[in-house]
Amino acid sequence: LFCLLTMRTSQFLKPDSTHSITTTKSGAIDAHVFEPKILGEGNRSTSSIRGTIVTVHPWAALGGGEHNTIGIARHITNATSPKSDQKNANNNGWRVITFALKSSGAVWGICSAHSYEVQQTVDVVNWVGEKYGTDNIVLFGSSAGAPIAGTAMAQLQKNRNIIAAYVAVGYTFGNFATLGFGRHFSSVVGKSVGGVALPPKLFVMGERDEFTSVDQLEKMAKKMKTNGKVDTEIVADVGHFELESSTYDPLVAKMVLDWLEKALLS
């Protein structure tokens, strides 16, 4: 039974394809592509896809890695529209990209505002745009990956403006976290660049997050709402690292999909 469960878990987490991407500063990295399971088909298809979600995992310096985003990726791609939702039957499912950031190290990462990680994220998004098109590209960041993704979004907005939406799970807004990630805050809190409309944003956070309080998040969200659409979701009685765990992957995936339906596809 254990071997069977292990095999099923391995198959569940296995990407549908892997691509090597040459980055600007960090050499080659592998992008793992999870394709959506289209409603009514027994196999995976790429013919009718709503968009592509690029994930940025938690900071390696604190034990984070690509493994924190793979479960969410598969839960998102395995989701389908309700059978009663016929209008979306031919436009169902999101593609998800995961990749392992090449970390610049804790101290240099803070001193450089994680510029290497940000550039890797920008390079992956640009690759996605070239390979799959620029319709509905969503940036998803978890924990410290959220501020990195936010700064990448701001850089992309200056050049190509191809980010349709931004999702942050456990954004590190707290006072202590400011020491490491405060230089990223303006990327998600600030105003648009060159008059370009800001993408809608979703912030998901545990009620007992050890880095950011609910009050701190709500204050930041209030500031952001003056410049665009911002929504928050608070998961009751859950801490920061709990929310990163695989236990909450199905819940986070559902929150993201439900929000994207309202923010982009309604």
Coordinates of C-alpha atoms in Angstrom, one line a residue:
L1 CA 0.0 0.0 0.0
F2 CA 2.8 2.4 0.9
C3 CA 4.6 1.7 -2.5
L4 CA 1.3 2.3 -4.3
L5 CA 0.7 5.6 -2.6
T6 CA 4.2 6.7 -3.3
M7 CA 3.9 5.8 -7.0
R8 CA 0.6 7.7 -7.2
T9 CA 2.0 10.8 -5.4
S10 CA 5.1 10.7 -7.7
Q11 CA 2.9 10.6 -10.8
F12 CA 0.6 13.4 -9.4
L13 CA 3.6 15.7 -8.9
K14 CA 5.4 14.9 -12.2
P15 CA 5.4 17.7 -14.7
D16 CA 4.1 17.2 -18.2
S17 CA 7.2 18.7 -19.7
T18 CA 10.5 20.3 -18.8
H19 CA 12.3 23.1 -20.7
S20 CA 15.7 24.6 -20.2
I21 CA 15.7 28.4 -20.1
T22 CA 18.9 30.5 -20.5
T23 CA 18.6 33.4 -18.1
T24 CA 20.3 36.8 -18.3
K25 CA 22.4 36.5 -15.2
S26 CA 22.1 33.0 -13.7
G27 CA 22.8 30.5 -16.5
A28 CA 20.3 27.8 -17.5
I29 CA 17.4 26.8 -15.3
D30 CA 14.7 24.2 -15.8
A31 CA 11.1 25.2 -16.1
H32 CA 8.6 22.5 -15.3
V33 CA 5.3 22.8 -17.1
F34 CA 2.0 21.4 -15.7
E35 CA -0.7 21.3 -18.3
P36 CA -4.5 21.5 -17.4
K37 CA -6.8 18.5 -17.5
I38 CA -9.5 19.6 -19.9
L39 CA -13.1 18.9 -18.9
G40 CA -14.6 15.8 -20.4
E41 CA -11.3 14.4 -21.7
G42 CA -9.4 11.5 -20.2
N43 CA -6.0 12.9 -21.2
R44 CA -4.3 16.3 -20.9
S45 CA -4.8 18.7 -23.7
T46 CA -3.4 22.2 -24.5
S47 CA -5.9 23.2 -27.0
S48 CA -8.2 25.3 -24.7
I49 CA -6.3 27.0 -22.0
R50 CA -7.3 30.1 -20.1
G51 CA -3.7 31.3 -19.4
T52 CA -0.4 30.5 -17.7
I53 CA 0.5 30.9 -14.1
V54 CA 4.2 31.4 -13.3
T55 CA 5.0 30.4 -9.7
V56 CA 7.8 31.8 -7.6
H57 CA 8.7 29.6 -4.6
P58 CA 9.6 30.6 -1.0
W59 CA 13.1 31.7 -0.3
A60 CA 15.8 29.0 -0.3
A61 CA 17.6 30.7 2.6
L62 CA 14.7 29.8 4.8
G63 CA 14.3 26.2 3.5
G64 CA 11.9 27.1 0.7
G65 CA 12.1 25.5 -2.8
E66 CA 10.2 24.5 -5.9
H67 CA 8.6 21.7 -3.9
N68 CA 6.5 24.3 -2.2
T69 CA 4.7 25.2 -5.5
I70 CA 4.5 21.8 -7.3
G71 CA 1.5 20.6 -5.3
I72 CA -0.4 23.8 -5.9
A73 CA 0.5 23.6 -9.6
R74 CA -1.0 20.1 -9.9
H75 CA -4.1 21.0 -7.9
I76 CA -4.7 24.0 -10.2
T77 CA -4.2 22.0 -13.4
N78 CA -6.3 19.1 -12.2
A79 CA -9.3 21.4 -11.5
T80 CA -12.1 21.6 -14.0
S81 CA -15.1 23.8 -14.4
P82 CA -18.4 22.4 -13.0
K83 CA -20.2 20.3 -15.6
S84 CA -23.1 22.8 -15.4
D85 CA -20.7 25.6 -16.5
Q86 CA -21.1 24.9 -20.2
K87 CA -19.9 28.3 -21.3
N88 CA -16.4 27.4 -20.1
A89 CA -16.4 23.9 -21.4
N90 CA -14.2 24.8 -24.3
N91 CA -12.0 27.2 -22.4
N92 CA -11.1 25.3 -19.3
G93 CA -7.9 25.0 -17.2
W94 CA -4.7 26.9 -16.4
R95 CA -1.2 25.9 -17.3
V96 CA 1.2 26.3 -14.4
I97 CA 5.0 26.8 -14.5
T98 CA 7.3 26.0 -11.6
F99 CA 11.1 26.4 -11.5
A100 CA 13.9 26.4 -8.9
L101 CA 15.4 29.8 -8.2
K102 CA 19.2 30.0 -8.1
S103 CA 19.5 31.8 -4.9
S104 CA 22.1 34.6 -4.5
G105 CA 22.5 33.8 -0.8
A106 CA 20.9 35.4 2.3
V107 CA 23.2 38.4 2.8
W108 CA 23.8 39.3 -0.8
G109 CA 20.2 38.6 -1.7
I110 CA 19.1 41.2 0.9
C111 CA 21.8 43.7 -0.2
S112 CA 20.9 43.4 -3.9
A113 CA 17.2 43.3 -3.3
H114 CA 17.2 39.8 -4.7
S115 CA 18.1 41.1 -8.1
Y116 CA 19.3 37.7 -9.4
E117 CA 16.0 36.0 -8.4
V118 CA 13.9 38.8 -9.8
Q119 CA 15.8 38.6 -13.1
Q120 CA 15.3 34.9 -13.3
T121 CA 11.6 35.4 -12.8
V122 CA 11.5 38.0 -15.5
D123 CA 13.3 35.7 -17.9
V124 CA 10.9 32.8 -17.2
V125 CA 7.9 35.1 -17.8
N126 CA 9.4 36.3 -21.1
W127 CA 10.0 32.7 -22.1
V128 CA 6.4 31.9 -21.3
G129 CA 5.2 34.8 -23.5
E130 CA 7.4 33.7 -26.4
K131 CA 6.4 30.0 -26.2
Y132 CA 2.7 30.2 -25.1
G133 CA 1.6 33.7 -25.9
T134 CA 1.0 36.7 -23.6
D135 CA -2.7 36.2 -22.9
N136 CA -3.5 35.9 -19.2
I137 CA -0.1 35.5 -17.7
V138 CA -0.4 35.4 -13.9
L139 CA 2.5 35.8 -11.4
F140 CA 2.1 33.7 -8.3
G141 CA 4.5 34.2 -5.4
S142 CA 4.6 32.2 -2.1
S143 CA 6.2 33.7 1.1
A144 CA 9.4 35.5 0.1
G145 CA 8.7 34.5 -3.5
A146 CA 5.8 36.9 -3.3
P147 CA 7.9 40.1 -3.1
I148 CA 10.3 38.7 -5.7
A149 CA 7.4 38.1 -8.0
G150 CA 6.0 41.6 -7.2
T151 CA 9.2 43.3 -8.2
A152 CA 9.4 41.1 -11.4
M153 CA 5.9 42.2 -12.2
A154 CA 6.9 45.9 -11.9
Q155 CA 9.9 45.4 -14.2
L156 CA 7.8 43.6 -16.7
Q157 CA 5.2 46.4 -16.6
K158 CA 7.8 48.9 -17.6
N159 CA 8.8 47.0 -20.7
R160 CA 6.0 44.7 -21.9
N161 CA 3.1 45.0 -19.6
I162 CA 2.2 41.3 -20.0
I163 CA 1.1 40.4 -16.5
A164 CA -2.7 40.0 -16.3
A165 CA -2.9 39.3 -12.5
Y166 CA -0.7 38.9 -9.4
V167 CA -1.3 36.4 -6.5
A168 CA 0.7 36.5 -3.2
V169 CA 0.5 33.8 -0.6
G170 CA 2.0 34.8 2.7
Y171 CA 3.5 38.1 1.5
T172 CA 6.1 39.2 4.0
F173 CA 4.9 42.7 4.9
G174 CA 5.7 42.5 8.6
N175 CA 8.0 44.8 10.5
F176 CA 10.8 42.2 10.9
A177 CA 10.4 41.1 7.3
T178 CA 11.0 44.7 6.2
L179 CA 14.7 44.2 6.9
G180 CA 14.9 41.6 4.2
F181 CA 12.1 42.5 1.8
G182 CA 11.1 46.1 2.4
R183 CA 12.7 47.3 -0.8
H184 CA 10.2 45.2 -2.7
F185 CA 7.0 46.7 -1.1
S186 CA 6.7 49.6 -3.5
S187 CA 6.4 47.2 -6.5
V188 CA 3.0 46.1 -5.3
V189 CA 1.9 49.1 -3.2
G190 CA 3.0 51.8 -5.6
K191 CA 1.3 53.5 -8.5
S192 CA 1.3 52.4 -12.1
V193 CA 4.2 53.1 -14.4
G194 CA 3.6 55.3 -17.5
G195 CA -0.2 55.4 -16.9
V196 CA -0.5 51.6 -17.6
A197 CA -3.3 50.0 -15.6
L198 CA -2.1 47.8 -12.7
P199 CA -3.0 44.1 -12.7
P200 CA -5.6 43.0 -10.1
K201 CA -4.0 41.5 -7.0
L202 CA -4.9 38.7 -4.5
F203 CA -3.3 38.3 -1.1
V204 CA -3.8 35.0 0.7
M205 CA -2.5 34.9 4.3
G206 CA -2.9 32.7 7.4
E207 CA -4.6 34.4 10.3
R208 CA -1.6 33.5 12.6
D209 CA 1.1 34.4 10.1
E210 CA 4.4 34.8 12.0
F211 CA 5.7 37.6 9.8
T212 CA 2.7 39.7 8.9
S213 CA -0.4 40.5 11.0
V214 CA -3.9 40.6 9.5
D215 CA -4.0 44.3 10.4
Q216 CA -0.7 45.0 8.6
L217 CA -2.0 43.2 5.5
E218 CA -5.3 45.1 5.5
K219 CA -3.5 48.5 5.8
M220 CA -1.3 47.6 2.8
A221 CA -4.3 46.5 0.9
K222 CA -6.1 49.7 1.6
K223 CA -3.2 51.7 0.1
M224 CA -3.1 49.4 -2.9
K225 CA -6.8 49.8 -3.6
T226 CA -6.3 53.5 -4.4
N227 CA -4.4 52.3 -7.5
G228 CA -6.3 49.2 -8.6
K229 CA -8.3 46.1 -7.7
V230 CA -7.0 44.3 -4.6
D231 CA -8.6 41.4 -2.7
T232 CA -7.5 39.5 0.4
E233 CA -8.3 36.1 1.8
I234 CA -7.5 35.1 5.4
V235 CA -7.2 31.5 6.3
A236 CA -8.4 31.1 9.9
D237 CA -6.1 29.7 12.6
V238 CA -3.2 29.0 10.2
G239 CA 0.4 30.2 10.5
H240 CA 2.8 31.3 7.7
F241 CA 4.7 28.0 7.3
E242 CA 1.5 25.9 7.7
L243 CA 0.0 27.7 4.7
E244 CA 3.1 26.7 2.7
S245 CA 2.7 23.1 3.5
S246 CA 1.1 20.6 1.1
T247 CA -1.9 20.2 3.5
Y248 CA -3.2 23.6 2.3
D249 CA -2.4 23.2 -1.4
P250 CA -6.0 22.2 -2.4
L251 CA -7.4 25.2 -0.5
V252 CA -5.0 27.7 -1.9
A253 CA -5.5 26.3 -5.4
K254 CA -9.2 26.7 -5.1
M255 CA -8.9 30.3 -3.7
V256 CA -6.7 31.2 -6.7
L257 CA -9.0 29.7 -9.3
D258 CA -12.1 31.2 -7.8
W259 CA -10.5 34.6 -7.7
L260 CA -9.1 34.4 -11.2
E261 CA -12.6 33.5 -12.5
K262 CA -13.9 36.7 -11.0
A263 CA -11.0 39.0 -11.7
L264 CA -10.2 38.0 -15.3
L265 CA -12.8 35.7 -16.7
S266 CA -16.2 36.9 -15.6

